[in-house]
Structures are given as structure tokens and as C-alpha cells.
């Protein structure tokens, strides 16, 4: 074999298979990656700093912007941290609504992942379908919150509005529709030999390293490790709901894809139960005038299972009407920097975006 | 698996059948998407409902909302005259502005397509630029979903039955926790400050209370009101009438919060310690003040702080004017007055009691011996009811009656009392009589909702068992032929007639004569100033019109050296806070005159 010259290649910062700008600097020999380095800084908006200048309620409108594909877990995690500091009860109904929102968020994010994952494999039919189907979920969000992508709906004390009339029926109908569609997606994607060939054995996260590297969510579960905040440290009403946490062995893109595929079915299951069990009553434990509302001094750490895995907010209050410090720890930093740099060497250039997409990386969340 | 996995290769082609299905997408503009009933599109503001409080602008974290003035909207009490303008280039559609709009005027619409080639069009004055959007409202906010706190923390009071047994204070005041909760409701729009005759720093002291800094609150209050304990208890609080929250809910209890702040300093020493008034070195000028009512006292306090040598000449044995001799003690107790007066005296205000100007000392003397004079004599003479037999024993004016009671003397009202009038003075006369066990009826010419008295006073009277007969025009007093004493009052029932869309006027219904039997008739239809003490030459120069002295905005009269304020001048309302404002502004006038 002729030893080929090492070349430097830049993937990104525009959309290397993910949402948001980030660049991966590759050293390649031929079409094989020798080393990879993640470069961020293209959309630093200083979210964490900006939050310190906003009062507790104003701050909540910024959170969804950490990650376009899954804005809702940010809102929930922040709300839970603030509620802990403020010792604020959340009405039971709001907890059920929150669970429904979380699972809808998971589903719509999955639909977007469908698009990115298959698109980066050169399969362009799935994106056409899944972005369309995702819109039916966004319709539900629009009815519920008034916004399609950024909902600004879950805030400290509960949720912002009660369910509109007829919303649960529409949701159930949408669930039936999506459930049927999943079989169609199997046909075009999961049973598709091209996708299987591209995904199997590629982008392997080794099981014995996964925990050490800080891997979370579907990526971790794709290595065969069963870990999910919803089960391990249940919040809201996840402990009252029956659902399974799928795992797959192998640690490759394929394993991660199968985990996600099953998770959507579980989300549908959760939503149906939550709608059936949801009590009436208040949806919001109103906080004081947002201009004056202060939160007792202290620190709180809240975490939830986002679509990409565990996400945590460390919120510090000095007793004032603004957060003193909000620190966000999501999947993106570990997956997009640590893990990516470790697993890319040895892979084919053509698989870089494909791998990146499978890891669930949200650059704005890295930059915060 | 190998590449020759036929099923896996062919199956995806089955997707072709989707070609014959209706697509998800819509073909704009042939088809349009129907936005949801909750959609967060462009803003719409009901310009008539909006009061320009600016809360939308304050909550906007993107600085996307400016408050601007519009050609056809003028500011007035309770409306800043400004309206929000949205920079759609900055808006993030969080809709917090909608959720905090206290009036509910600001909403979002279903409009989500906005095309323009002019970047300036991104500046949208909702309601003005898109009046038709009114029909496409989507994201709105009612009182349940609003972030405004519309319900007032209720004030604890003595029970109605308990109250009438004594002159104990009716209102019990807020606890610390209640005050903080009530203060939290304030949105700091400042419409109240504009409406307050004295422009008190209301949002600032309420903020201080909300933050738990009661001392700060007290200092802020004393900055332009030296009688806050009185205002905290009996102020007419025009500020609350314009509170942004009262458009849909209950106004912030501004008066009670001020009261709370003053209660945190229960002694003169504490007031002094907290307020820590800075008294300037004597400036060599002296000011004589006629009358120790709120107007005179206020002028005296701020003049003394500024280093003036101040002496008040007061006809009565006690300072306070009508707040001492008019307002009943269950509303404003003697200890409270004393504390306020002692505090003033402690910073150098001199008061000569029992010194009626014109009798015990001449006005000329005061005028000559001082560099400036302030006249705050109030309205000491009652108007007559103007009906037959008014001079009979058993007929008394409310202010005379209240003065007797407030001086700790007695007046026997008998078993049944009729009070004529619908203002605060009438209610005071009635409620005081109820405390002597009398059965009291108020006769008022117009409807209950037309009564100028404070609604809380009317409610208080009702709780104390006082009967209000509206639309009743007194025609004569009936006296006992032998003793000459009052035995009843006759009145005509009235119907309300609105002419030319004006305010409805009571018109007596012929033949509706009704007699109310009673032992006492208390007249409370107004007071006038007494200028008898003033030498004629001053009267002419002072310019007294319709019984009131004319002043400019610095409360200077037609005589350069003479300033005047309070009920006896033609400026503002006839209430304590207007008198305080007069005193305060006169200090500026005197400063301008003497210190230049
Ligand atoms: C029964 C009643 C209830 C009221 N309730 C309220 C209320 O709840 N809230 C509110 O804000 N306002 C209330 N008011 C109105 C309020 O009391 C007056 O607006 C306020 O006191 C006016 O202040 P002033 O300084 O102009 O006059 P006054 O308070 O009338 O004081 C004038 C002073 O000048 C003295 N004086 C007069 N002539 C001479 C003279 N020749 N020589 C020496 N001294 C003289 C008088 O003795 C008096 O002390 C009430 C009034 C009355 C009568
Ligand atoms: S918050 Fe509402 S009432 Fe106040 S200025 Fe804004 S639109 Fe007008």
C-alpha cells in the first residue's frame, strides 16, 4: 500500500449533518480520518451570561434556543431547578401535561433525526416524509402553545396554558397516524439495505468506554447500557407510567438508530397513558409578579432525559429577582467534542456527517 | 447480509404508492394554512383599552418594544398617552408582553406571513398600523392566564358590629407578610405618580417594601410627604384610581402600603433615626405660616429642613386642621397626629397654638416680620343646607359636630339622625353618630354610585348599619311646635334625568314628599373659607375668586411675598394630599423668591 500524504479537511461549520454551526477539522489520509478536532465558536450567544441579566421568568424564553430540535427539555429542566429552589409545588395536571410535551418533543426530534440521519447517508426520501410528518406534531404544539418550534410553554410553577379544547383527541389521532407511519419508515429506512450497510459497524462507541467518556441517552443505550433519567430518577409522573427503555448492543450507528426507533413507540405509549390518566384541576401554580419575583438563595441541580440523553441545569440564586448563575450540561458537549474526536479516527470521510448526526449534537448547547 | 439482499433493496421502492396520496404540504398561495387559535403571530393592541403603562416594554427581554407617543392619543390621568411599538426584527414571540399586559389590550394575531421590502416596516405600532388585525386575534390573555396579580391582599378590619361600640381604629393594618405580598403586585408603571397631586415616589417605595427594605420605603416617602401616617390612613388615593391593575382587577393598596411603612417606625425617635432628616444651617430668612393644617405643616417641615426660621400661627389648641378636628378618630387616631406633629417640632418647626390671626395677632405683624408668608387656612365655615327651619336646635353642620366630638366634648344626637350629603364628610358624620348608638340615615340627592365619598367609606358605613337613601332632595326641617326642636325632615324623591347626554341630574318628583323622623339633622354639603381675619387691603391684592385664593404653580398669590395652599386655594382637590402638594410646592416658590 502506498503511504498517502496527510491532508487537512474542514467539515462545517455549515451543517456537517447537524443543526447549528460547528466545524470538525480532520486530518485525512486518502479517505480515512486520521484525527479529528471539534471547533466551536460560530454561534456563541452567551446564553448562560444573558440569563443572568434577565429575571426568572424572562430567562425562560431564552432556554428553548439552546437546541432547535429539542427546545422543550431545556424549559422543563430549568423550571424544575427553579421550583426546587423556590419550594414550589407543581399541580398534578401540569406534571402530566409536561410529560406529554416531553414525549411529543422526543417524537418530533426523532422525526428530525430521521431526516438528518438518512439525509447524511444520501437517502433523501426519508427527510421529505419525516419533516412532513413532524409538522403534524408541530401542529399540536401550535395549538397548545401558540408556537411551532420554540414553545416557551413550561415554566416554573407548571405550564403556561391549559390544554385547548379537543387537543387530547387530536393528539391521540396524530399518535395513531404516526404509529401507522412507523411501518412505512421501516420499509424505506430500517429495512433498507443501503442504510443498514452504512450504519452497521460504523461510528462505534465502545461499551467499556461509554460511561467513562460521559456518554448519555440513546448513544449510551446503543452500547447495551440501560440508563434513562426517566426510570433511574423519575420526575414529574414518569413513575406512574408504564414504558420500556430499549437498549441495543453494538455501539454503532445502527444500534443507536434501533434504540431511537423503539423510543418513538414508547413515547406514543407514554402519551396515550398520560392522556388517559391526567387529572383535572390547576395547570399552574402562579408565581408572583414576574418583575418582582425573587427565588430563595441556594443552588439546585435538576436533570431530565432529553431526546439526546441526560441534561442538567445547575441554577444558583442569590435570593434576587434574577438567576445568579445558570449552568447547562447537556449531551452535546461530550458527544460533539470528547466522543467525536475519539471515534472518528479510522473512519471514512463520507461517514463523518453520518456519525456526527447519530451522536445527537447541538452546537448551541456546546457554546451556551 | 449481502448487497444482494433483494427484499431490502426493493422494499423502499414501494414508497412510490405515496405518489397518489394527498401531499402534506399546502400549495401557497392557492391554499393557505389556518393558524391555530393560539398562534403567536404579529401583535395587535387595542389602542383605546391600552393605558400606556409600559409593562409590555419592561418585560421584553429583547428591547423590542418602545413606548412612543401617537398623534391622536393624549396622556391623561391613568394613561401615559404612550403606546407600544414593536420592532419585529427583535421580537422573539415569547408573548410575555401579552401575559403581563394588565389591561389585556395587547394580543397576538394569526398573521404569520409578513413580507416587505422596506426594513422600516418591521417597526409595527400594533393597532395603529394593523387595525384590521383585530379580527384575527389568537394568543390572548385573560385574567386567569395573566401574570398580573389582580387580587388585593385583603385588609383586616374590625367587624362592623364591634366598630360602632367605640372609636377604636377600624383598619388594622397589614402584617409584614401581607405587605410584602401586596407590594409584590405592583408593576411599577408609575401612572400613580403622575396622578398623585404630590407626585409621590410610589413605585419606588413599594419596591422597597417588596424587597423587605422598610427603612428605605420610609425615607423615600418622607422625601416629599411629611404626613405619611395620615396619608397612609385617610388619603383619598387618586393614585389607586389609575392603577394599571384596576382596569381589570383590584388596584394595588398603595395607601395601605404607605401606612404599613409608617407603622414600622412607631415612635418619633424611630422616625428621626430612620429618616435621618438633613437640616441645613439657618439661612437667615423667616417665614410665617397661618394655619397648621396639612398645607401649613408641609410647608413648615420642608422650610425648616432648608434652614428657614418657621413659625406657624394656629387658632386651635391642636395642630392638624381638619385632619385633627374633622376626620374621626376611628380613621386617624390622636396618637398618630401627635406623633407626626412632634416629629415636625423636633426638627425645628415652631407652632403657636390658640393664636388666631386677626384676633390674637394681626396679619400685618406676621407680614412685616417675615420674609415670606404662607396661608393655609382651609375651609372652616360650613355651607347651609338652605331649607326651612335650619336654625332649629338639633340641626348642626357636620364639621361643627365632628369638631365637638374630636375635641372630646359631647353632643347628644338622640336616637335617630339624618345626614344630608354624599361626600366623605357626610359619611364621617353618619359613622360617628352610629358610634353613639344612633339609628342613622343618609339622604343624598343623586344615586349611590354618584356619591363623591370613597367607596370604602360607603361600604364601611353600610357595614355599620347606616342606611343610605339616594335620590332624596330635602325640602324642610320639621320642628316640634312647642320645643322648637327637630323632629324630622321632609324630602322629595328624585328621578335622574340626563340632558343632552350629560351627567344625570336629580329632578324632584312632584308629590313624593316623604318624612323621615329624627332627633338630629347633620348638614354636610360643603364648606367655605373664612377670610374675615384678613385686612381688606390684602384681600384685594390676593385675588380671591369664588371663595378661593388664586395662586400660580409655585403657589404664589397676587402678593409677591404671600404664598397660599390647601383647601382655601384654587388648585387641585380639597383633600389632604393636595394640601400637602401645595405646601411642598410653595417651598419651592419661597426658595425661588428668597434664595433666587
Ligand atoms: C370631616 C372631614 C373628613 C375629611 N376626610 C378626609 C380624608 O379622609 N382624606 C383626605 O385626604 N382629606 C379629608 N378631608 C379634607 C382634609 O382634611 C382637608 O383637605 C385638609 O385638611 C386641608 O388642609 P388645609 O391645610 O388646607 O386646611 P385645614 O386642614 O382646614 O387647616 C387649616 C388650619 O388653619 C387654621 N386657621 C384657619 N384660620 C386661621 C386663622 N385666622 N388663624 C390661625 N389659624 C387659622 C385652622 O384652625 C386649621 O387648623 C376631610 C375633611 C373633613 C372636614
Ligand atoms: S402592557 Fe398593555 S396596557 Fe400597558 S402599555 Fe403595554 S399594551 Fe398598553
mmCIF file of C-alpha atoms and ligand atoms in Angstrom, chain B residues 234-236 290-295 313-316 320-323 326-327 331 355-357 376-380 399 402 425 428 527 533 565-567 574-576 579, ligand 1:
data_model
loop_
_atom_site.group_PDB
_atom_site.id
_atom_site.type_symbol
_atom_site.label_atom_id
_atom_site.label_comp_id
_atom_site.label_asym_id
_atom_site.label_seq_id
_atom_site.Cartn_x
_atom_site.Cartn_y
_atom_site.Cartn_z
ATOM 1 C CA UNK B 234 -57.018 58.538 55.189
ATOM 2 C CA UNK B 235 -55.641 59.634 51.839
ATOM 3 C CA UNK B 236 -58.171 59.983 49.046
ATOM 4 C CA UNK B 290 -51.168 80.921 59.031
ATOM 5 C CA UNK B 291 -52.838 77.622 59.896
ATOM 6 C CA UNK B 292 -51.395 74.292 60.992
ATOM 7 C CA UNK B 293 -53.394 72.125 58.616
ATOM 8 C CA UNK B 294 -51.660 69.732 56.230
ATOM 9 C CA UNK B 295 -50.754 72.581 53.871
ATOM 10 C CA UNK B 313 -49.891 80.518 63.913
ATOM 11 C CA UNK B 314 -52.756 78.187 64.671
ATOM 12 C CA UNK B 315 -56.135 79.262 66.015
ATOM 13 C CA UNK B 316 -56.866 75.938 67.677
ATOM 14 C CA UNK B 320 -53.658 69.288 62.120
ATOM 15 C CA UNK B 321 -56.595 71.354 60.925
ATOM 16 C CA UNK B 322 -59.335 69.180 59.501
ATOM 17 C CA UNK B 323 -57.288 66.037 59.929
ATOM 18 C CA UNK B 326 -62.682 66.867 61.006
ATOM 19 C CA UNK B 327 -61.563 63.304 60.415
ATOM 20 C CA UNK B 331 -59.911 56.618 60.966
ATOM 21 C CA UNK B 355 -53.334 82.084 68.191
ATOM 22 C CA UNK B 356 -55.952 83.200 65.753
ATOM 23 C CA UNK B 357 -54.558 85.545 63.195
ATOM 24 C CA UNK B 376 -53.162 77.587 54.727
ATOM 25 C CA UNK B 377 -56.432 78.289 56.465
ATOM 26 C CA UNK B 378 -58.607 75.595 54.987
ATOM 27 C CA UNK B 379 -62.372 75.812 54.831
ATOM 28 C CA UNK B 380 -63.726 76.432 58.282
ATOM 29 C CA UNK B 399 -67.816 69.943 60.650
ATOM 30 C CA UNK B 402 -67.098 66.493 64.272
ATOM 31 C CA UNK B 425 -67.740 64.470 55.491
ATOM 32 C CA UNK B 428 -67.959 60.708 58.798
ATOM 33 C CA UNK B 527 -67.502 74.248 53.499
ATOM 34 C CA UNK B 533 -59.423 87.841 59.686
ATOM 35 C CA UNK B 565 -52.208 76.417 49.699
ATOM 36 C CA UNK B 566 -54.660 73.800 50.822
ATOM 37 C CA UNK B 567 -58.427 73.801 50.669
ATOM 38 C CA UNK B 574 -59.894 69.632 48.502
ATOM 39 C CA UNK B 575 -58.063 66.838 50.203
ATOM 40 C CA UNK B 576 -55.071 66.375 52.409
ATOM 41 C CA UNK B 579 -52.834 70.452 50.596
HETATM 42 C C1 LIG C 1 -64.833 65.606 58.095
HETATM 43 C C2 LIG C 1 -63.727 65.658 57.129
HETATM 44 C C3 LIG C 1 -63.157 64.480 56.671
HETATM 45 C C4 LIG C 1 -62.141 64.528 55.784
HETATM 46 N N1 LIG C 1 -61.595 63.342 55.377
HETATM 47 C C5 LIG C 1 -60.553 63.381 54.539
HETATM 48 C C6 LIG C 1 -59.936 62.192 54.157
HETATM 49 O O1 LIG C 1 -60.338 61.105 54.544
HETATM 50 N N2 LIG C 1 -58.873 62.246 53.324
HETATM 51 C C7 LIG C 1 -58.392 63.440 52.879
HETATM 52 O O2 LIG C 1 -57.412 63.457 52.170
HETATM 53 N N3 LIG C 1 -58.966 64.586 53.222
HETATM 54 C C8 LIG C 1 -60.035 64.594 54.041
HETATM 55 N N4 LIG C 1 -60.631 65.752 54.395
HETATM 56 C C9 LIG C 1 -60.122 67.003 53.824
HETATM 57 C C10 LIG C 1 -58.855 67.435 54.506
HETATM 58 O O3 LIG C 1 -58.970 67.354 55.867
HETATM 59 C C11 LIG C 1 -58.522 68.802 54.039
HETATM 60 O O4 LIG C 1 -58.457 68.826 52.650
HETATM 61 C C12 LIG C 1 -57.213 69.286 54.584
HETATM 62 O O5 LIG C 1 -57.190 69.195 55.956
HETATM 63 C C13 LIG C 1 -56.968 70.693 54.097
HETATM 64 O O6 LIG C 1 -55.808 71.158 54.656
HETATM 65 P P1 LIG C 1 -55.565 72.709 54.860
HETATM 66 O O7 LIG C 1 -54.216 72.809 55.422
HETATM 67 O O8 LIG C 1 -55.852 73.407 53.606
HETATM 68 O O9 LIG C 1 -56.690 73.176 55.839
HETATM 69 P P2 LIG C 1 -57.186 72.683 57.212
HETATM 70 O O10 LIG C 1 -56.895 71.289 57.466
HETATM 71 O O11 LIG C 1 -58.590 73.070 57.252
HETATM 72 O O12 LIG C 1 -56.349 73.503 58.226
HETATM 73 C C14 LIG C 1 -56.455 74.860 58.317
HETATM 74 C C15 LIG C 1 -55.944 75.298 59.658
HETATM 75 O O13 LIG C 1 -55.863 76.679 59.678
HETATM 76 C C16 LIG C 1 -56.346 77.149 60.907
HETATM 77 N N5 LIG C 1 -56.819 78.523 60.725
HETATM 78 C C17 LIG C 1 -57.811 78.961 59.923
HETATM 79 N N6 LIG C 1 -57.915 80.272 60.010
HETATM 80 C C18 LIG C 1 -56.988 80.687 60.905
HETATM 81 C C19 LIG C 1 -56.598 81.924 61.412
HETATM 82 N N7 LIG C 1 -57.202 83.025 61.040
HETATM 83 N N8 LIG C 1 -55.587 81.966 62.298
HETATM 84 C C20 LIG C 1 -54.958 80.860 62.685
HETATM 85 N N9 LIG C 1 -55.274 79.666 62.233
HETATM 86 C C21 LIG C 1 -56.277 79.590 61.346
HETATM 87 C C22 LIG C 1 -57.439 76.187 61.246
HETATM 88 O O14 LIG C 1 -57.691 76.195 62.627
HETATM 89 C C23 LIG C 1 -56.849 74.900 60.786
HETATM 90 O O15 LIG C 1 -56.088 74.281 61.791
HETATM 91 C C24 LIG C 1 -61.656 65.756 55.290
HETATM 92 C C25 LIG C 1 -62.232 66.924 55.719
HETATM 93 C C26 LIG C 1 -63.249 66.891 56.616
HETATM 94 C C27 LIG C 1 -63.855 68.158 57.055
#
